[in-house]
Coordinates of C-alpha atoms and ligand atoms in Angstrom, one line a residue:
Chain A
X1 CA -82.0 -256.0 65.8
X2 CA -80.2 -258.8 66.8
X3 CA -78.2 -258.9 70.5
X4 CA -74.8 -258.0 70.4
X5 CA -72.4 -256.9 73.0
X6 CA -70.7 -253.2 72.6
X7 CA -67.5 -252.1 73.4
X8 CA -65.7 -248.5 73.2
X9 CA -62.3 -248.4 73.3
X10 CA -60.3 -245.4 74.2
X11 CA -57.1 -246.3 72.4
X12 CA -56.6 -247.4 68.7
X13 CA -54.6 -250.4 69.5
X14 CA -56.7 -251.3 72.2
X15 CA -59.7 -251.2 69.3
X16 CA -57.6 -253.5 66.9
X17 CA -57.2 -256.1 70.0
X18 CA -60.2 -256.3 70.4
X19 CA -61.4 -257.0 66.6
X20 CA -58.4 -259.7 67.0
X21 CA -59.8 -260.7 69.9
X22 CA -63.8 -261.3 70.1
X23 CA -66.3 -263.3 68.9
X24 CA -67.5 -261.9 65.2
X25 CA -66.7 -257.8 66.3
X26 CA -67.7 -255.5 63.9
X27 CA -66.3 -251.7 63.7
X28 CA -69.0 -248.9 64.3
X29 CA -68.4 -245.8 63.4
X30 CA -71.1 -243.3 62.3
X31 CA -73.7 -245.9 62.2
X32 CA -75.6 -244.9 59.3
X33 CA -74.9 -247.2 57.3
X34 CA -74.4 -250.2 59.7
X35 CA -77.5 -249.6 61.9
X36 CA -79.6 -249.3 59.3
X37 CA -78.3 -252.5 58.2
X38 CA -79.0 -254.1 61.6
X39 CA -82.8 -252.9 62.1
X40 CA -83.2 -254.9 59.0
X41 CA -81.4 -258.3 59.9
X42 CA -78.8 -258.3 57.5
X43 CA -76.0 -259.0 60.2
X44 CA -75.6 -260.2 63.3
X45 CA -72.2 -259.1 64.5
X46 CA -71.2 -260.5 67.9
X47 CA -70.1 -257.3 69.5
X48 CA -69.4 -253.2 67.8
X49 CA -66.6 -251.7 68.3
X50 CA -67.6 -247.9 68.4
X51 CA -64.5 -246.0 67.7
X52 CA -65.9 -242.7 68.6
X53 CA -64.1 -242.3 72.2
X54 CA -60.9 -243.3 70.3
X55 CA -58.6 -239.9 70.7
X56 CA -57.3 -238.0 67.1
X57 CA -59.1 -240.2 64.8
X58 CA -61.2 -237.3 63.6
X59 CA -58.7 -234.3 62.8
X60 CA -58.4 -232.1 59.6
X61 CA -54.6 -231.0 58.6
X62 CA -52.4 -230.2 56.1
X63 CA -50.1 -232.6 54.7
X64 CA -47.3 -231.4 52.7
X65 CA -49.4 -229.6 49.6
X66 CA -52.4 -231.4 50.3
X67 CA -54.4 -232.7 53.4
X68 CA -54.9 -235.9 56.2
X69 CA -58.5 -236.3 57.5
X70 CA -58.8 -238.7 60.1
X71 CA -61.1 -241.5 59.4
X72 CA -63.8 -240.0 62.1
X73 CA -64.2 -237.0 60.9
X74 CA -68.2 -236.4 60.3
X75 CA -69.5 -235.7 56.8
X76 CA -70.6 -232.6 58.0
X77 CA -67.3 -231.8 59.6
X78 CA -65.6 -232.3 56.0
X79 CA -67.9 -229.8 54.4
X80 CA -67.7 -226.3 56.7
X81 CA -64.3 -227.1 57.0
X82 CA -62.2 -224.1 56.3
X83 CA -59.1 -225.6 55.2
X84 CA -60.7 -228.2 52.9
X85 CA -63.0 -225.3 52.0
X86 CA -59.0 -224.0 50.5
X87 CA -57.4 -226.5 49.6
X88 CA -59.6 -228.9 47.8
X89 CA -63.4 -226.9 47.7
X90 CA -64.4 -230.2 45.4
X91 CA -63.7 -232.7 48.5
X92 CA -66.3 -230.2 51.0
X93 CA -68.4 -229.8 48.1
X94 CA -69.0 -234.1 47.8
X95 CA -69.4 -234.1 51.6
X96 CA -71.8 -231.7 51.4
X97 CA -74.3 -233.6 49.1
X98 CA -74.1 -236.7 51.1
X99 CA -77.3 -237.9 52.4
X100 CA -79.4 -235.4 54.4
X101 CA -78.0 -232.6 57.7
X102 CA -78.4 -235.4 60.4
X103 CA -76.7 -238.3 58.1
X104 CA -74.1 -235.7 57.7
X105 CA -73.9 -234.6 61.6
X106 CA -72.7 -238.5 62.4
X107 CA -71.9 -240.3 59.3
X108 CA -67.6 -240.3 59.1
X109 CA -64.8 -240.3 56.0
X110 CA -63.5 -244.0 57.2
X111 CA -67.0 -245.7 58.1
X112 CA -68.1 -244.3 53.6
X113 CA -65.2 -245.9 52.2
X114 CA -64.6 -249.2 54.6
X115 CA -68.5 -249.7 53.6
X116 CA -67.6 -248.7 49.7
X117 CA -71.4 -248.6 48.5
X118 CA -71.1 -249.1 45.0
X119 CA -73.3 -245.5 44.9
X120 CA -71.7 -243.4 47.7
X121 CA -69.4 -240.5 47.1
X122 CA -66.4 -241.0 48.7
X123 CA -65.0 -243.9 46.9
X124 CA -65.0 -241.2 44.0
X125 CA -63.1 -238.6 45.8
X126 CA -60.5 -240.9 47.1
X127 CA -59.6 -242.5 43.7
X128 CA -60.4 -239.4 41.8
X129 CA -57.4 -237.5 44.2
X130 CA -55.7 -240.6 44.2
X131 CA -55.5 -240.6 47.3
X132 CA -53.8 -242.8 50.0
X133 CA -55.9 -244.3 52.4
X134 CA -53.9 -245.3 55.5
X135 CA -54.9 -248.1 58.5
X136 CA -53.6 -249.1 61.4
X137 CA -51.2 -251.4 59.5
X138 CA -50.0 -250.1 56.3
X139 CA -50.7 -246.8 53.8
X140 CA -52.8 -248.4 50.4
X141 CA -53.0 -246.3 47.3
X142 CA -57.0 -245.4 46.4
X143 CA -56.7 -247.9 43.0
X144 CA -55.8 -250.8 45.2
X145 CA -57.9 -250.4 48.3
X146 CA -61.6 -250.6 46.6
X147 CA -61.7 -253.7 45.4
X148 CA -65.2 -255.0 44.4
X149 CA -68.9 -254.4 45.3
X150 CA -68.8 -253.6 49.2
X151 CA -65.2 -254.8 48.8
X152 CA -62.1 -253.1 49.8
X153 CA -58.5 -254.6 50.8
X154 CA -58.9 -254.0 54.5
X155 CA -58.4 -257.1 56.2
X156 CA -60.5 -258.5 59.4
X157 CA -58.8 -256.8 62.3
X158 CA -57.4 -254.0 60.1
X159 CA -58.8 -250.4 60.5
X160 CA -58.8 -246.8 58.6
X161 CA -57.2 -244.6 60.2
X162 CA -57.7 -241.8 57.6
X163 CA -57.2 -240.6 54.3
X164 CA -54.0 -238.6 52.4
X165 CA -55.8 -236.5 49.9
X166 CA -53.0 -234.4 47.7
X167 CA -54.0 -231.5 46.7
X168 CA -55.2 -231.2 42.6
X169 CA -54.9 -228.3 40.5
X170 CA -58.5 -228.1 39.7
X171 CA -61.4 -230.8 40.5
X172 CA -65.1 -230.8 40.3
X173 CA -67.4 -233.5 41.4
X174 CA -71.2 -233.9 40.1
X175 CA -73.6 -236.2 41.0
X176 CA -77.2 -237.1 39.6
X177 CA -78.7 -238.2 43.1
X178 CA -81.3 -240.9 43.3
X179 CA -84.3 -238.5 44.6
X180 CA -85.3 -241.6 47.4
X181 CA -82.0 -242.8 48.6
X182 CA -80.1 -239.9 48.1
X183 CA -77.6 -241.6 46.7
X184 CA -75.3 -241.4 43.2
X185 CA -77.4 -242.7 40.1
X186 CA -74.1 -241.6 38.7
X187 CA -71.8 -239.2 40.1
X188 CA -67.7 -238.2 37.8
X189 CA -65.2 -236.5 40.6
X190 CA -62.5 -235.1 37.9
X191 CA -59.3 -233.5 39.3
X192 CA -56.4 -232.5 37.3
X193 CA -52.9 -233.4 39.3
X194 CA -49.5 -232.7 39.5
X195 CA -49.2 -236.1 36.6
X196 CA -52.2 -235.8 35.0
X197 CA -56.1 -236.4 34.9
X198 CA -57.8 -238.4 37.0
X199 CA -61.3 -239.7 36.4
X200 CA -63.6 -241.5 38.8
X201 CA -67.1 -242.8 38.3
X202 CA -69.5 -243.8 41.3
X203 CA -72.9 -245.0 41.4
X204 CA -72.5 -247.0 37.4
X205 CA -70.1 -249.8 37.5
X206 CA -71.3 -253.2 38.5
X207 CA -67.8 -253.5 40.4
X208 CA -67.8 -250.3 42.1
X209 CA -65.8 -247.1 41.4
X210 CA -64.0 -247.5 38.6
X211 CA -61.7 -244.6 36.6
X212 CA -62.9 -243.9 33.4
X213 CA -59.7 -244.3 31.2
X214 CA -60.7 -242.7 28.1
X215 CA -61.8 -239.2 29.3
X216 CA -58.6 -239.1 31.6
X217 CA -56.8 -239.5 28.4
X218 CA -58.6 -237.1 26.3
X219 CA -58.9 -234.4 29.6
X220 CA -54.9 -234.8 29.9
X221 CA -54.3 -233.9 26.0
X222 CA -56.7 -230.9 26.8
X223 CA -59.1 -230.1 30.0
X224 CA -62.2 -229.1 28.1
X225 CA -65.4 -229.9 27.3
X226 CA -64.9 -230.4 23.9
X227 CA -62.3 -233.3 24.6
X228 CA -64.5 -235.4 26.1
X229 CA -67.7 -234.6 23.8
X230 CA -67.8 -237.6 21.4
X231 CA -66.8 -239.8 23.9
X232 CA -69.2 -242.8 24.8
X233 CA -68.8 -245.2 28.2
X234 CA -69.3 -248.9 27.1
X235 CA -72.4 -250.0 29.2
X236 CA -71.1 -253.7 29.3
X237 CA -69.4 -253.3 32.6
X238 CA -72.6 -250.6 33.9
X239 CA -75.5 -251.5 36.0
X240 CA -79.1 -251.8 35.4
X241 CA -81.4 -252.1 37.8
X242 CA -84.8 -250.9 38.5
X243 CA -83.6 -247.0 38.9
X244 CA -82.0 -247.2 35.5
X245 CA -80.4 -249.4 32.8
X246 CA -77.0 -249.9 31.9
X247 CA -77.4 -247.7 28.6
X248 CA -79.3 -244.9 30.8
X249 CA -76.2 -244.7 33.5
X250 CA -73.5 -244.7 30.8
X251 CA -75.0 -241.4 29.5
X252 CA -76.1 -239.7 32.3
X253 CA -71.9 -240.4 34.2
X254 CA -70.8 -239.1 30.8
X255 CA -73.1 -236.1 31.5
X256 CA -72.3 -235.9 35.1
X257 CA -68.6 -236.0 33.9
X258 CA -68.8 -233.0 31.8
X259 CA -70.3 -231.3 35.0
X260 CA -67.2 -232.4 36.8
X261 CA -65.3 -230.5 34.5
X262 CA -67.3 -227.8 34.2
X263 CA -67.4 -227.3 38.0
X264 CA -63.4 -227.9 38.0
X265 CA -63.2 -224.9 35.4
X266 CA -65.2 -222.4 37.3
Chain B
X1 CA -76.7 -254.4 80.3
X2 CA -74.2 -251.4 79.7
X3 CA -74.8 -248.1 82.1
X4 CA -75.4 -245.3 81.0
X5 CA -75.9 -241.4 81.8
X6 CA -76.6 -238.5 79.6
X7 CA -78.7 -235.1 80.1
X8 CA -82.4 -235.3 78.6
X9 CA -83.9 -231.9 78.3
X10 CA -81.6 -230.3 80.6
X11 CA -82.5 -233.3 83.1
X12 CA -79.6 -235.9 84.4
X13 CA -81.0 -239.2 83.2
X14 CA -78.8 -242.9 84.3
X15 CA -79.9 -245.7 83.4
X16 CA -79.0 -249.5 82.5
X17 CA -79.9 -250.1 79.0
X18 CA -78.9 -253.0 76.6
X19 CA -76.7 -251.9 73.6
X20 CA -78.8 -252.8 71.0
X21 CA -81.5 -250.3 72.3
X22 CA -81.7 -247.3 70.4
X23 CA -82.2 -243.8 71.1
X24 CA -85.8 -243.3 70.1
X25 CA -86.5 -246.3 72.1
X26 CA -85.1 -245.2 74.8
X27 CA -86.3 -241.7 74.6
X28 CA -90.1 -243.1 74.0
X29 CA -90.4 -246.1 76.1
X30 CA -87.9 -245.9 79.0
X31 CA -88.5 -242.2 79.6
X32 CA -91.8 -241.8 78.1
X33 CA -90.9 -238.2 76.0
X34 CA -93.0 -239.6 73.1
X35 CA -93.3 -236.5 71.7
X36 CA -90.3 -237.9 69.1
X37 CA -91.5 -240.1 66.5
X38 CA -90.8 -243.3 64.5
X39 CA -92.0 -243.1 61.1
X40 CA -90.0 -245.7 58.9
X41 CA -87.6 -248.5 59.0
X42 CA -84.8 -247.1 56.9
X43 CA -83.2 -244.3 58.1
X44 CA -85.0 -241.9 55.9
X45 CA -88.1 -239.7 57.3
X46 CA -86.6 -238.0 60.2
X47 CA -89.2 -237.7 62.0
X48 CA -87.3 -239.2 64.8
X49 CA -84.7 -236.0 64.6
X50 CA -83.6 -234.8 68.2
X51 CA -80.6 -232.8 69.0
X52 CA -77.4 -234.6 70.2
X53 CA -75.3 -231.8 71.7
X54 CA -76.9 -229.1 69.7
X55 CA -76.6 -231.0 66.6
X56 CA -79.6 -233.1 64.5
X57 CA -79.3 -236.5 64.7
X58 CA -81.8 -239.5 63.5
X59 CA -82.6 -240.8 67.1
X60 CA -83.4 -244.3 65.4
X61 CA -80.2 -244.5 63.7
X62 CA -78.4 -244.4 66.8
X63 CA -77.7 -246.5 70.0
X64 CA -78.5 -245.3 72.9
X65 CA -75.0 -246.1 74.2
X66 CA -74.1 -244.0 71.8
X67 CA -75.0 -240.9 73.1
X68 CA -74.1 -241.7 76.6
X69 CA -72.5 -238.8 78.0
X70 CA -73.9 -236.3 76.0
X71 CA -76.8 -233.9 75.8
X72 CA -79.9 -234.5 74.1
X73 CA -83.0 -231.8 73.9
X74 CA -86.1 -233.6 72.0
X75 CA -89.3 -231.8 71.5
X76 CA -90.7 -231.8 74.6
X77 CA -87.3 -229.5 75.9
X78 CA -87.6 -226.8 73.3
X79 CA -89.7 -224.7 75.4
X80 CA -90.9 -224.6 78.7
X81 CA -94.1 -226.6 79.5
X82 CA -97.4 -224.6 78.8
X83 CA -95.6 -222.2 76.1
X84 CA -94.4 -222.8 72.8
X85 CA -91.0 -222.2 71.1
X86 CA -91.0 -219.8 68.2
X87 CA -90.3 -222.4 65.7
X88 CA -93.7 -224.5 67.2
X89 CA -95.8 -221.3 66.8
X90 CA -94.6 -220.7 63.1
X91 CA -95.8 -224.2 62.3
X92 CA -99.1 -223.3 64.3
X93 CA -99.7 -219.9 63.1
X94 CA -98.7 -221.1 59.1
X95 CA -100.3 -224.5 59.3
X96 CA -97.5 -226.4 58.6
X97 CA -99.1 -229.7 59.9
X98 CA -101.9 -231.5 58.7
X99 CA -102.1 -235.0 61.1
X100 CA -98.6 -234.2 63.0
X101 CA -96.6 -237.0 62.4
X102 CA -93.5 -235.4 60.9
X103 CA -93.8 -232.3 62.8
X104 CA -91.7 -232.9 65.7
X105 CA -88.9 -233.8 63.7
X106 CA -89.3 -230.9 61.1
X107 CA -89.2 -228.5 64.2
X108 CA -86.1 -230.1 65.3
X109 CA -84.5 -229.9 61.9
X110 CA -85.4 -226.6 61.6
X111 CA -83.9 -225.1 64.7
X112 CA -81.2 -227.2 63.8
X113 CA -80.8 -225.1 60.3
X114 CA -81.3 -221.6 62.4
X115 CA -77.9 -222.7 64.5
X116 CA -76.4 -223.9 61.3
X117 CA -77.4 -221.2 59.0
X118 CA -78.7 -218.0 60.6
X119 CA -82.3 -216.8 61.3
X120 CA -82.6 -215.1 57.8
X121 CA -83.3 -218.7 55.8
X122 CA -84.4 -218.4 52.2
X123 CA -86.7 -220.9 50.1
X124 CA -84.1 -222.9 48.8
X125 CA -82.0 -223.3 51.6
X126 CA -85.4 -224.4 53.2
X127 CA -85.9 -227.1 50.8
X128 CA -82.7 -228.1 51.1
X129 CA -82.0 -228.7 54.7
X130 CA -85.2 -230.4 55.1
X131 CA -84.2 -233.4 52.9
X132 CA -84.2 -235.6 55.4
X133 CA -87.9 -235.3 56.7
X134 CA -90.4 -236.3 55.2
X135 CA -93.8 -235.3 54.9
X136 CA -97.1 -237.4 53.7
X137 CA -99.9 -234.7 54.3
X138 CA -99.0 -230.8 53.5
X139 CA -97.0 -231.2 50.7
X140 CA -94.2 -229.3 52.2
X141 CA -95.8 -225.4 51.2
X142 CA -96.5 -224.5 54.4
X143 CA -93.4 -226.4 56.1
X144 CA -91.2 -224.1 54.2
X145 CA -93.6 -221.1 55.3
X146 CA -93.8 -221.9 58.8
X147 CA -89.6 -222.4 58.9
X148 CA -89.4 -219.1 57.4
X149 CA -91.0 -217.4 60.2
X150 CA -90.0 -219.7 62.7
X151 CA -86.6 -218.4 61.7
X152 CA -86.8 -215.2 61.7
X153 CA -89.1 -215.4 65.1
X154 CA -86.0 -216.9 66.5
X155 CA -83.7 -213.7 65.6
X156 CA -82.7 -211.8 69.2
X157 CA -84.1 -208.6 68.1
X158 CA -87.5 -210.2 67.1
X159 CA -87.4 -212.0 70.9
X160 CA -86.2 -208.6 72.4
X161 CA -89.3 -206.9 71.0
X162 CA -91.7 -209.4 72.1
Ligands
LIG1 C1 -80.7 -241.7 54.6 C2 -79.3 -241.9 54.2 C3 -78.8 -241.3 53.1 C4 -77.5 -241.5 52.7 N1 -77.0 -241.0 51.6 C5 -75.7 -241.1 51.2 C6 -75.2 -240.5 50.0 O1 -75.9 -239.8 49.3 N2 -73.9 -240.8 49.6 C7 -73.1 -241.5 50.4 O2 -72.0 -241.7 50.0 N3 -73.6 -242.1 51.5 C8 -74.8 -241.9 51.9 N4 -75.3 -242.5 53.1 C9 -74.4 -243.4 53.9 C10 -73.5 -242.5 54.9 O3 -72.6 -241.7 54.2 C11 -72.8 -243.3 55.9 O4 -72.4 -242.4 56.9 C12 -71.5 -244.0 55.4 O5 -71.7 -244.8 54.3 C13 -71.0 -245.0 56.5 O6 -70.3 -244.2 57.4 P1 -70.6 -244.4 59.0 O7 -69.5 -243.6 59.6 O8 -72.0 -244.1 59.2 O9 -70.2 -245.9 59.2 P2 -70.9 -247.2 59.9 O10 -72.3 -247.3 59.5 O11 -70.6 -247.1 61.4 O12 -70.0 -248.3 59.3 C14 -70.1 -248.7 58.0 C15 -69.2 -249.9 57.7 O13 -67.8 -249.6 57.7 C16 -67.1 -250.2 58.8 N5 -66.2 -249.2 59.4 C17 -66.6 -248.0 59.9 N6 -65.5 -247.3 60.2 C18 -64.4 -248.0 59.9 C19 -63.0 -247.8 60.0 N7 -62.5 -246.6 60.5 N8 -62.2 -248.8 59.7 C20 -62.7 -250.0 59.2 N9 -64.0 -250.2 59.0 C21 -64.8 -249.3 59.4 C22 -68.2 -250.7 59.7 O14 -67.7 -251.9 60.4 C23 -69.3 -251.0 58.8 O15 -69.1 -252.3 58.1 C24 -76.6 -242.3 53.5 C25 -77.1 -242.9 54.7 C26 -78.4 -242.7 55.0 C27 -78.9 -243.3 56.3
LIG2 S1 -87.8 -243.0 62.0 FE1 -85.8 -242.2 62.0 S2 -85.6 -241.6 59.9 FE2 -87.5 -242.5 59.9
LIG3 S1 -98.3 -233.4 58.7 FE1 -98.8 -235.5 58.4 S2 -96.9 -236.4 57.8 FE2 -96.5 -234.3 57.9

C-alpha cells in the first residue's frame, strides 16, 4: 500500500469538511472493498476518512410503512435484524449472501452502493425497492443515483448517509454467485409495490444495475411464473467476460428472475 | 505516526503505528503473535481471521487504526498457554489439518459460528460459514468434522462434565 494520512471524525459535518478540505481524501467505511483495492495499488488516496466513530450513522428504523438504515450499518447487521427480518425478509436475505461471515461482520449498506460494483447486491435491492438513498446534501431516488460502472451521482465531498427502503408487498431476490469472488454472475431482486413491479438485475449489464422493463410489465399484468416464461433479455447491453458470455448471463438473470419470483411467492 | 491502544489477548497493548499498517502486520511483526496467518493478497482465504470484539474479522483487510480501541483475541488467546481450547483439540483429535496453514483462521471462524449459531452446528451450516477460508490440503472433510465436535465440545454441559 501506498502512504496516506487517516483521519476519523466524530461528527458528520466535521467528515464532509474534511473531504472539502484535504489533499485527495477518500471515505472509508467497511474497507472491504477499498483496502483490498489499496494492497493492490489501484489508488493512492491522500488521506481516509473512516467514518466509523461518526455517531447514528449505523441505526435500523422504521420509516413510515417501510424502513431507514443508516449507511454504516454492517452487512451482517442488516441480515439478523429483526425488524428487516419483518418488514422486508428479501433485503436480510441479500445481506445475508454477501461475501463470506467476516466480510459481512465489517462491510456497510453505504460503503456497497457508493462503490456500486457492477456484480454486488445492493445496487439490486435499492433499485428493485426503489428506494431513496439520502446524503449529506440532498435525498436521490435509486434510478438516478447509480449511474454507470462504479458510477453513482454522489459528488466529491458528498456522503451517504443511508437508505429509505419502502416496504413492498412481496419481494424475492436470487442470485447465481460466482463460486471464487463470491459475487453475482447474475442476481433479479423482484418486489411488487404499492404502483407496481419492480425489476432489478445485478451482476449482467455492461453499465451496471439496470431494471429489466419487460418482466416488470408482464409481472404487473400478473405476478407469476408463467408471465415471464417466454420472455428473453437482449444480450446486446450484457457482459461477457471470462466467467461467462453475454448470451450465458442473459439466461441465467432470466432464470435467477424467475427465482425472485418464486421466492417473493413463498 | 497515529497512536494507538487496543487489548490483544486480554493484554493492554499502545503503540505508535502508521495508518497504512494493517492488522495482521501489526499482530505478526510488531507484537510477534504469528500464530495468525497471511495466505493471499485478495481478501479471500481467511486465514488471517481474528476476533475484533468477539466478532470475525479478516485481520489483513483492516488497518490497524482501525481497531484501535477495541478488543482483539487471535489464536494464541483462545486458550491458556500449555492447554488447548476445545475447538483446537477437535481439529487435533479429527485431523482437520494437513500442513496448518489455514488452521488458525478456520478455528477462529469456527468459534466465531459457535457464538453466532449455537454449539449444535449441522453439515451445511458448516460449509456455509466457512466460505471465507480456504483450504489447499484436506479437502475440507475433516474441517467440517473437527467443527462439529469442536462445537459441541464447546457446549457448557459438555465443559461441566469434563
Ligand atoms: C472476499 C469478498 C467477497 C465479497 N463478496 C461480495 C458479494 O458477494 N456481494 C457484494 O455486494 N459485495 C461483496 N463484497 C464487497 C463488500 O460487500 C464490501 O463491503 C462493499 O462493497 C463495500 O463496503 P465497505 O463498507 O466495505 O466500503 P469501503 O471498502 O470502505 O468503501 C468502498 C467505497 O465506497 C466509498 N464509501 C464508503 N462509504 C461511503 C459513504 N457512506 N458515502 C460515500 N462514499 C462511501 C469509499 O470511499 C470507497 O470508494 C465482497 C468483498 C470481499 C472482500
Ligand atoms: S490473508 Fe486475509 S483473507 Fe487471505
Ligand atoms: S491444512 Fe494446509 S491449507 Fe489447510
Amino acid at each position: 500500500m501506498y502512504a496516506f494520512d487517516y483521519q476519523r471524525p466524530s461528527a458528520l459535518d466535521e467528515a464532509v469538511a474534511l473531504l472539502r478540505d484535504l489533499d485527495e481524501p477518500k471515505v472509508l467505511a467497511g474497507g472491504q472493498t477499498l483496502l483490498p483495492t489499496l494492497k493492490q495499488r489501484l489508488a493512492q488516496p491522500g488521506s481516509l476518512v473512516d467514518l466509523s466513530r461518526i455517531p447514528g450513522l449505523s441505526g435500523i428504523e422504521r420509516r413510515g410503512e417501510g424502513l431507514f438504515i443508516g449507511a454504516m450499518a454492517r452487512h451482517a447487521q442488516v441480515a439478523t435484524s429483526p425488524l428487516v427480518q419483518e418488514v422486508i425478509p428479501a433485503l436480510a436475505e441479500l445481506a445475508g449472501m454477501i461475501g463470506d461471515p467476516a466480510v459481512r461482520n465489517r462491510g456497510t449498506l453505504g460503503g456497497s452502493i457508493a462503490n456500486n460494483d457492477p456484480t454486488a447486491d445492493y445496487p439490486a435491492a435499492c433499485l428493485g425497492l426503489g428506494a431513496s438513498i439520502v446524503t449529506n446534501a440532498r435525498t436521490l431516488v435509486a434510478d438516478d443515483f447509480f449511474t454507470g460502472l462504479f458510477e453513482t451521482a454522489l459528488g466529491e465531498d458528498e456522503l451517504v448517509v443511508g437508505v429509505e427502503f419502502p416496504a413492498p408487498a412481496r419481494a424475492g431476490y436470487a442470485k447465481f454467485r460466482n463460486p471464487a469472488s463470491r459475487y453475482a454472475m447474475a442476481g433479479a431482486f423482484v418486489a411488487q409495490m404499492a404502483d407496481g413491479v419492480r425489476v432489478a438485475i445485478t451482476g449482467a449489464g455492461q453499465g451496471g444495475v439496470f431494471r429489466w422493463a419487460e418482466a416488470e410489465e408482464a409481472l404487473h399484468a400478473d405476478f407469476r411464473p408463467e408471465s415471464i416464461a417466454e420472455l428473453t433479455l437482449d444480450a446486446s447491453d450484457i457482459m461477457s467476460d471470462l466467467h461467462g458470455s453475454a448470451d450465458y448471463r442473459a439466461q441465467l438473470v432470466k432464470v435467477m428472475t424467475l427465482r425472485a419470483l418464486v421466492a417473493a411467492l413463498r | 505516526m497515529t497512536s494507538i491502544s487496543m487489548t490483544v489477548n486480554g493484554r493492554p497493548i499502545s503503540a505508535e503505528v502508521e495508518p497504512r499498517t494493517l492488522l495482521v502486520e501489526f499482530l505478526r511483526e510488531n507484537l510477534h503473535l504469528t500464530g495468525t496467518h497471511v495466505g493471499c493478497d485478495t481478501s479471500q482465504c481467511g486465514a488471517c481471521v481474528v476476533h475484533l470484539d468477539g466478532a470475525a474479522v479478516k485481520s489483513c483487510t483492516m488497518l490497524a487504526v482501525q481497531a484501535d480501541g477495541g478488543a482483539v483475541t487471535t489464536i494464541e488467546g483462545l486458550a491458556p498457554a500449555g492447554r488447548l481450547h476445545p475447538m483446537q483439540e477437535a481439529f487435533r483429535e479429527h485431523h482437520g489439518l494437513q500442513c496448518g496453514f489455514c488452521t488458525p483462521g478456520m478455528i477462529m471462524t469456527a468459534v466465531d459460528m459457535v457464538a453466532r449459531l449455537g454449539t449444535e452446528l449441522d453439515e451445511t451450516t458448516i460449509r456455509e460459514n466457512l466460505d471465507g477460508n480456504l483450504c489447499r490440503c484436506t479437502g475440507y472433510h475433516n474441517i467440517v468434522k473437527a467443527v462439529a465436535a469442536g462445537a459441541h465440545a464447546m457446549n457448557p454441559a459438555a465443559l461441566a462434565a469434563e
